[in-house]
mmCIF file of C-alpha atoms in Angstrom:
data_model
loop_
_atom_site.group_PDB
_atom_site.id
_atom_site.type_symbol
_atom_site.label_atom_id
_atom_site.label_comp_id
_atom_site.label_asym_id
_atom_site.label_seq_id
_atom_site.Cartn_x
_atom_site.Cartn_y
_atom_site.Cartn_z
ATOM 1 C CA MET S 1 23.689 77.375 -111.634
ATOM 2 C CA ARG S 2 25.356 78.697 -108.340
ATOM 3 C CA LEU S 3 22.574 79.064 -105.405
ATOM 4 C CA THR S 4 23.210 82.227 -103.591
ATOM 5 C CA ALA S 5 22.771 81.280 -99.211
ATOM 6 C CA ALA S 6 19.473 82.548 -99.251
ATOM 7 C CA LYS S 7 18.493 79.320 -101.372
ATOM 8 C CA LYS S 8 21.420 76.825 -99.707
ATOM 9 C CA ARG S 9 19.226 77.564 -96.523
ATOM 10 C CA ARG S 10 15.395 77.036 -98.146
ATOM 11 C CA LYS S 11 17.282 74.064 -100.069
ATOM 12 C CA GLY S 12 18.007 72.649 -95.922
ATOM 13 C CA GLY S 13 22.182 72.942 -97.242
ATOM 14 C CA GLY S 14 25.190 72.955 -95.472
ATOM 15 C CA GLY S 15 25.717 76.008 -93.500
ATOM 16 C CA GLY S 16 23.325 76.740 -91.014
ATOM 17 C CA MET S 17 23.596 76.746 -87.086
ATOM 18 C CA PRO S 18 21.731 73.371 -85.582
ATOM 19 C CA ASP S 19 19.203 74.317 -83.485
ATOM 20 C CA VAL S 20 19.533 73.650 -79.955
ATOM 21 C CA PRO S 21 16.598 71.942 -78.391
ATOM 22 C CA THR S 22 14.166 74.099 -76.119
ATOM 23 C CA ASP S 23 11.272 71.277 -75.089
ATOM 24 C CA SER S 24 12.409 70.549 -71.471
ATOM 25 C CA PHE S 25 13.776 73.884 -70.463
ATOM 26 C CA SER S 26 10.778 74.238 -68.514
ATOM 27 C CA ASP S 27 11.240 70.860 -66.791
ATOM 28 C CA ILE S 28 14.679 71.676 -65.758
ATOM 29 C CA ALA S 29 13.216 74.364 -64.383
ATOM 30 C CA PHE S 30 10.758 73.376 -62.710
ATOM 31 C CA LEU S 31 12.809 70.182 -60.951
ATOM 32 C CA LEU S 32 14.929 73.196 -59.733
ATOM 33 C CA ILE S 33 13.199 75.004 -58.697
ATOM 34 C CA ILE S 34 11.693 72.003 -56.033
ATOM 35 C CA PHE S 35 15.787 71.417 -55.363
ATOM 36 C CA PHE S 36 15.759 75.081 -53.411
ATOM 37 C CA MET S 37 12.109 74.661 -52.322
ATOM 38 C CA ILE S 38 13.478 71.255 -50.022
ATOM 39 C CA ALA S 39 17.105 71.939 -49.351
ATOM 40 C CA THR S 40 16.525 74.917 -48.149
ATOM 41 C CA THR S 41 14.593 76.637 -45.077
ATOM 42 C CA LEU S 42 13.210 80.552 -44.805
ATOM 43 C CA ASN S 43 13.054 80.702 -41.100
ATOM 44 C CA LYS S 44 14.877 82.939 -39.876
ATOM 45 C CA ILE S 45 16.944 82.926 -36.168
ATOM 46 C CA SER S 46 16.791 85.639 -33.191
ATOM 47 C CA ALA S 47 18.766 86.358 -30.991
ATOM 48 C CA PHE S 48 20.748 88.154 -28.472
ATOM 49 C CA ASP S 49 24.311 88.937 -28.030
ATOM 50 C CA ALA S 50 25.744 87.210 -25.139
ATOM 51 C CA THR S 51 29.197 88.734 -23.923
ATOM 52 C CA VAL S 52 30.411 85.719 -21.185
ATOM 53 C CA PRO S 53 33.276 87.562 -18.349
ATOM 54 C CA SER S 54 33.704 85.177 -14.955
ATOM 55 C CA SER S 55 33.993 85.997 -11.678
ATOM 56 C CA LYS S 56 34.121 84.063 -8.500
ATOM 57 C CA ARG S 57 32.528 84.845 -5.559
ATOM 58 C CA GLY S 58 35.526 86.669 -3.118
ATOM 59 C CA PRO S 59 36.720 89.402 -1.456
ATOM 60 C CA SER S 60 37.325 90.521 -5.341
ATOM 61 C CA SER S 61 33.779 90.596 -6.647
ATOM 62 C CA SER S 62 31.625 93.039 -7.058
ATOM 63 C CA GLU S 63 29.073 92.822 -3.685
ATOM 64 C CA GLN S 64 27.106 95.685 -4.950
ATOM 65 C CA ALA S 65 26.409 93.921 -8.335
ATOM 66 C CA PRO S 66 22.763 92.621 -8.488
ATOM 67 C CA THR S 67 22.942 89.008 -8.079
ATOM 68 C CA VAL S 68 19.755 86.422 -10.328
ATOM 69 C CA HIS S 69 19.713 82.887 -8.814
ATOM 70 C CA LEU S 70 17.571 80.006 -10.461
ATOM 71 C CA ALA S 71 17.018 77.533 -8.706
ATOM 72 C CA GLY S 72 14.487 74.692 -10.533
ATOM 73 C CA VAL S 73 11.624 77.065 -11.943
ATOM 74 C CA LYS S 74 12.053 79.543 -9.076
ATOM 75 C CA ILE S 75 14.008 82.969 -9.911
ATOM 76 C CA LEU S 76 15.612 84.245 -6.713
ATOM 77 C CA PHE S 77 16.808 87.843 -6.954
ATOM 78 C CA ASN S 78 19.201 89.309 -4.049
ATOM 79 C CA GLY S 79 18.187 86.715 -2.141
ATOM 80 C CA THR S 80 13.788 87.334 -2.301
ATOM 81 C CA GLU S 81 11.672 85.145 -5.093
ATOM 82 C CA VAL S 82 10.530 86.292 -7.565
ATOM 83 C CA THR S 83 8.978 86.322 -11.081
ATOM 84 C CA MET S 84 9.775 86.271 -13.934
ATOM 85 C CA ALA S 85 7.388 89.872 -14.730
ATOM 86 C CA LYS S 86 9.327 91.355 -10.792
ATOM 87 C CA LEU S 87 12.379 90.539 -12.281
ATOM 88 C CA LYS S 88 12.258 92.553 -15.554
ATOM 89 C CA GLN S 89 11.036 95.625 -12.976
ATOM 90 C CA GLU S 90 13.496 94.917 -11.016
ATOM 91 C CA LEU S 91 16.194 94.951 -13.479
ATOM 92 C CA ALA S 92 14.716 98.254 -15.522
ATOM 93 C CA ASP S 93 14.747 99.955 -11.798
ATOM 94 C CA ARG S 94 18.351 100.042 -12.193
ATOM 95 C CA LYS S 95 19.124 101.645 -15.438
ATOM 96 C CA LEU S 96 21.633 99.509 -16.458
ATOM 97 C CA ALA S 97 21.892 101.248 -19.631
ATOM 98 C CA GLU S 98 22.359 104.542 -18.173
ATOM 99 C CA LYS S 99 25.573 103.549 -16.241
ATOM 100 C CA ALA S 100 29.906 102.964 -16.683
ATOM 101 C CA GLU S 101 30.314 99.230 -17.940
ATOM 102 C CA ASP S 102 32.173 98.131 -14.870
ATOM 103 C CA ALA S 103 28.637 98.575 -13.302
ATOM 104 C CA ARG S 104 26.021 96.988 -15.497
ATOM 105 C CA PHE S 105 27.277 93.902 -14.040
ATOM 106 C CA VAL S 106 24.943 91.398 -12.699
ATOM 107 C CA MET S 107 25.416 87.386 -11.503
ATOM 108 C CA LEU S 108 23.864 85.314 -13.027
ATOM 109 C CA GLU S 109 24.205 81.341 -11.636
ATOM 110 C CA ALA S 110 21.743 78.827 -11.850
ATOM 111 C CA GLU S 111 21.403 74.885 -10.172
ATOM 112 C CA PRO S 112 22.241 72.582 -12.241
ATOM 113 C CA SER S 113 18.982 70.608 -13.060
ATOM 114 C CA THR S 114 17.508 74.339 -14.220
ATOM 115 C CA LYS S 115 15.819 74.264 -17.347
ATOM 116 C CA TYR S 116 18.014 76.296 -20.095
ATOM 117 C CA GLU S 117 14.278 77.974 -21.069
ATOM 118 C CA LEU S 118 14.466 79.583 -17.693
ATOM 119 C CA TYR S 119 17.988 80.258 -17.416
ATOM 120 C CA TYR S 120 17.779 81.655 -21.383
ATOM 121 C CA ALA S 121 15.068 83.699 -20.288
ATOM 122 C CA ALA S 122 16.586 85.466 -17.846
ATOM 123 C CA TRP S 123 20.027 86.413 -19.470
ATOM 124 C CA ALA S 124 17.508 87.627 -22.157
ATOM 125 C CA ALA S 125 16.265 90.185 -19.399
ATOM 126 C CA ILE S 126 19.660 90.523 -18.405
ATOM 127 C CA VAL S 127 20.120 92.187 -21.948
ATOM 128 C CA LYS S 128 17.074 93.726 -22.507
ATOM 129 C CA ALA S 129 17.352 95.521 -19.674
ATOM 130 C CA GLY S 130 21.148 96.938 -20.598
ATOM 131 C CA GLY S 131 22.724 94.775 -18.116
ATOM 132 C CA ASN S 132 26.167 92.252 -18.966
ATOM 133 C CA VAL S 133 26.023 89.430 -17.182
ATOM 134 C CA ALA S 134 28.910 87.791 -14.622
ATOM 135 C CA LEU S 135 28.972 83.659 -14.342
ATOM 136 C CA LEU S 136 29.495 82.504 -11.368
ATOM 137 C CA GLU S 137 30.883 79.311 -11.165
ATOM 138 C CA ARG S 138 30.306 77.581 -7.741
ATOM 139 C CA GLU S 139 33.637 76.494 -5.821
ATOM 140 C CA ASP S 140 32.676 72.871 -4.726
ATOM 141 C CA ARG S 141 32.109 71.946 -9.171
ATOM 142 C CA MET E 1 -27.570 62.250 -95.877
ATOM 143 C CA ALA E 2 -24.377 61.465 -93.891
ATOM 144 C CA ARG E 3 -24.060 63.572 -91.039
ATOM 145 C CA ARG E 4 -21.280 66.532 -90.384
ATOM 146 C CA LYS E 5 -19.786 66.510 -87.141
ATOM 147 C CA ILE E 6 -19.478 69.789 -85.804
ATOM 148 C CA ARG E 7 -15.628 70.088 -84.365
ATOM 149 C CA ARG E 8 -15.994 71.565 -80.963
ATOM 150 C CA ALA E 9 -13.006 74.502 -80.369
ATOM 151 C CA GLY E 10 -11.745 72.959 -77.454
ATOM 152 C CA VAL E 11 -9.091 75.202 -74.795
ATOM 153 C CA THR E 12 -5.960 75.197 -74.400
ATOM 154 C CA THR E 13 -3.503 77.143 -71.735
ATOM 155 C CA PRO E 14 -0.558 79.648 -73.221
ATOM 156 C CA THR E 15 2.601 77.637 -72.367
ATOM 157 C CA ALA E 16 4.620 79.788 -73.276
ATOM 158 C CA SER E 17 5.922 81.819 -70.286
ATOM 159 C CA MET E 18 5.916 79.152 -68.240
ATOM 160 C CA ALA E 19 9.495 78.401 -68.009
ATOM 161 C CA ASP E 20 9.843 82.149 -67.521
ATOM 162 C CA ILE E 21 7.817 82.344 -64.803
ATOM 163 C CA ALA E 22 9.502 78.924 -63.079
ATOM 164 C CA PHE E 23 13.462 80.612 -64.023
ATOM 165 C CA GLN E 24 11.466 83.978 -61.983
ATOM 166 C CA LEU E 25 10.536 81.070 -58.870
ATOM 167 C CA ILE E 26 14.462 80.222 -58.846
ATOM 168 C CA ILE E 27 15.822 83.229 -58.542
ATOM 169 C CA PHE E 28 13.203 84.222 -55.909
ATOM 170 C CA PHE E 29 14.317 80.910 -54.110
ATOM 171 C CA ILE E 30 18.327 81.855 -55.120
ATOM 172 C CA LEU E 31 18.041 84.485 -53.312
ATOM 173 C CA ALA E 32 15.788 84.957 -50.090
ATOM 174 C CA SER E 33 16.240 81.510 -48.997
ATOM 175 C CA ASP E 34 19.523 80.011 -46.882
ATOM 176 C CA PHE E 35 20.997 77.022 -46.643
ATOM 177 C CA ALA E 36 19.862 74.764 -43.870
ATOM 178 C CA ARG E 37 23.108 74.444 -41.949
ATOM 179 C CA THR E 38 21.709 71.940 -38.768
ATOM 180 C CA SER E 39 19.263 69.534 -40.630
ATOM 181 C CA ASN E 40 20.391 66.905 -38.903
ATOM 182 C CA VAL E 41 19.747 68.282 -35.310
ATOM 183 C CA LYS E 42 16.313 68.020 -33.655
ATOM 184 C CA LEU E 43 15.819 70.721 -30.953
ATOM 185 C CA THR E 44 13.026 73.175 -29.950
ATOM 186 C CA LEU E 45 14.641 76.460 -28.979
ATOM 187 C CA PRO E 46 13.179 78.288 -26.077
ATOM 188 C CA GLN E 47 10.540 81.732 -26.508
ATOM 189 C CA ASN E 48 11.455 84.579 -25.755
ATOM 190 C CA GLN E 49 9.938 88.243 -26.447
ATOM 191 C CA ASP E 50 12.981 89.977 -25.188
ATOM 192 C CA ILE E 51 15.579 89.229 -28.376
ATOM 193 C CA GLU E 52 16.194 90.463 -31.754
ATOM 194 C CA GLN E 53 15.857 88.886 -34.990
ATOM 195 C CA LYS E 54 19.316 88.485 -36.341
ATOM 196 C CA LYS E 55 19.614 89.906 -40.340
ATOM 197 C CA LYS E 56 23.360 87.416 -40.943
ATOM 198 C CA LEU E 57 23.521 83.744 -39.348
ATOM 199 C CA PRO E 58 26.856 83.779 -37.685
ATOM 200 C CA PRO E 59 29.619 80.966 -39.507
ATOM 201 C CA VAL E 60 29.864 78.681 -37.061
ATOM 202 C CA ILE E 61 26.321 76.966 -35.477
ATOM 203 C CA VAL E 62 26.841 74.495 -32.462
ATOM 204 C CA SER E 63 23.670 73.258 -31.198
ATOM 205 C CA LEU E 64 23.203 71.116 -27.895
ATOM 206 C CA ASP E 65 20.161 68.494 -28.701
ATOM 207 C CA LYS E 66 17.428 67.013 -26.078
ATOM 208 C CA GLU E 67 19.319 64.108 -25.499
ATOM 209 C CA GLY E 68 22.888 65.774 -25.018
ATOM 210 C CA LYS E 69 24.186 65.704 -28.245
ATOM 211 C CA ILE E 70 26.939 67.937 -29.137
ATOM 212 C CA TRP E 71 26.454 69.259 -33.264
ATOM 213 C CA ILE E 72 28.670 71.627 -34.888
ATOM 214 C CA GLU E 73 27.142 72.858 -38.029
ATOM 215 C CA SER E 74 25.200 68.833 -39.190
ATOM 216 C CA GLU E 75 28.375 66.784 -37.350
ATOM 217 C CA PRO E 76 28.386 65.388 -34.162
ATOM 218 C CA ALA E 77 30.897 66.579 -31.811
ATOM 219 C CA GLN E 78 32.679 65.936 -28.460
ATOM 220 C CA LEU E 79 33.060 67.959 -25.232
ATOM 221 C CA GLU E 80 36.358 67.569 -24.824
ATOM 222 C CA GLY E 81 37.578 68.685 -28.193
ATOM 223 C CA LEU E 82 34.549 71.392 -28.716
ATOM 224 C CA GLU E 83 37.229 74.198 -28.113
ATOM 225 C CA ALA E 84 39.476 73.220 -30.398
ATOM 226 C CA ALA E 85 36.882 71.981 -33.366
ATOM 227 C CA VAL E 86 35.236 75.559 -32.975
ATOM 228 C CA ASN E 87 38.429 77.387 -32.656
ATOM 229 C CA ALA E 88 39.673 75.303 -35.987
ATOM 230 C CA LYS E 89 36.334 76.693 -37.508
ATOM 231 C CA LEU E 90 36.194 79.919 -37.018
ATOM 232 C CA ALA E 91 39.508 80.469 -38.125
ATOM 233 C CA ALA E 92 38.748 78.665 -41.475
ATOM 234 C CA ALA E 93 35.509 81.114 -41.485
ATOM 235 C CA PHE E 94 37.559 84.769 -40.442
ATOM 236 C CA GLY E 95 41.109 84.152 -41.730
ATOM 237 C CA GLY E 96 42.401 83.598 -38.267
ATOM 238 C CA ASN E 97 40.704 87.674 -37.421
ATOM 239 C CA THR E 98 39.690 86.415 -33.841
ATOM 240 C CA ALA E 99 38.160 90.379 -32.611
ATOM 241 C CA ASP E 100 35.547 88.818 -35.673
ATOM 242 C CA TYR E 101 35.085 85.128 -34.486
ATOM 243 C CA GLU E 102 31.252 84.666 -33.342
ATOM 244 C CA VAL E 103 29.335 81.717 -32.815
ATOM 245 C CA MET E 104 26.065 80.594 -32.625
ATOM 246 C CA LEU E 105 25.073 78.748 -29.676
ATOM 247 C CA GLN E 106 21.704 76.556 -30.117
ATOM 248 C CA ALA E 107 20.386 74.426 -27.212
ATOM 249 C CA ASP E 108 17.257 72.635 -26.472
ATOM 250 C CA LYS E 109 14.752 74.582 -24.137
ATOM 251 C CA GLU E 110 14.215 71.572 -22.309
ATOM 252 C CA GLN E 111 17.717 71.479 -21.981
ATOM 253 C CA GLU E 112 19.625 71.133 -18.497
ATOM 254 C CA TYR E 113 21.531 73.978 -16.871
ATOM 255 C CA ALA E 114 24.486 71.535 -16.072
ATOM 256 C CA GLN E 115 25.052 70.819 -19.713
ATOM 257 C CA PHE E 116 24.310 73.523 -21.511
ATOM 258 C CA GLU E 117 26.822 75.144 -19.303
ATOM 259 C CA LYS E 118 30.032 73.033 -20.408
ATOM 260 C CA VAL E 119 29.222 73.574 -24.107
ATOM 261 C CA LEU E 120 29.463 77.744 -22.609
ATOM 262 C CA LYS E 121 32.417 77.568 -21.240
ATOM 263 C CA ALA E 122 33.879 75.308 -24.156
ATOM 264 C CA LEU E 123 32.758 78.259 -26.625
ATOM 265 C CA ALA E 124 33.759 81.203 -24.365
ATOM 266 C CA ALA E 125 37.383 79.132 -24.077
ATOM 267 C CA ALA E 126 36.928 79.636 -27.304
ATOM 268 C CA GLY E 127 37.129 83.720 -27.428
ATOM 269 C CA ALA E 128 34.713 84.129 -29.741
ATOM 270 C CA ARG E 129 31.481 86.148 -28.846
ATOM 271 C CA ILE E 130 28.253 84.241 -28.749
ATOM 272 C CA ALA E 131 24.607 84.902 -30.231
ATOM 273 C CA MET E 132 22.220 82.910 -28.106
ATOM 274 C CA ALA E 133 19.161 81.398 -30.257
ATOM 275 C CA GLY E 134 15.942 81.072 -29.618
ATOM 276 C CA GLU E 135 12.746 81.639 -31.516
ATOM 277 C CA LYS E 136 10.619 85.579 -31.403
ATOM 278 C CA GLU E 137 7.517 84.563 -29.041
ATOM 279 C CA LYS E 138 4.466 86.376 -31.065
#
């Protein structure tokens, strides 16, 4: 008596596809989750764009450009000691964003011992006010 | 008279959809996260309220930690060969299109300007636009 295909499957005979064991799928999935949680970061970095021209003091420098000098913890704007809030106010009053590209320069220089945090804050304040930073190089360095 | 044990029905937790939930979480983490590229670098970024969140990180990150060590991504680097190393990384990332060169520079807030200036000059010499990294102050 010849068996039909259905009867063969019921009997467990040859011709059927082997089952793929899926019992460990969830274990593998959780392992992958743990890997991605450990290996990746969700931190988002904030930054400002810094264009870096430089100019040396001399006859060719623009004497009209304001100067920010950082000495240790002091901030000197055009030679006058100011606070960070005052510096931001001074920069805002100059309306740098409305000026031509070459009139937006603000000279920024710092003593070697100045902390990066203060330097960063001064640069960010200038960029926020629409200015372009020109780094002053000391001739005696 | 023999006592008959009463079978109490236990509470079973359906676990049939656990694998589906697990794969959903995996897809979320794949899409939402960014692999940490500076995992070896330990530094504290300066906090500032005047900076904005970067939507896309530049492909090259140069770090200056508190001890003055320089890192390109997670690899230590020397100041002497910094410009050449950054140029090589940028060329690999941007295919030689120098107009698009961009580097992220991050330094520890306690670092001194003297050290930072050297790194800044090397990056400026490499001809890349520089994004100065910080933490957005809340």
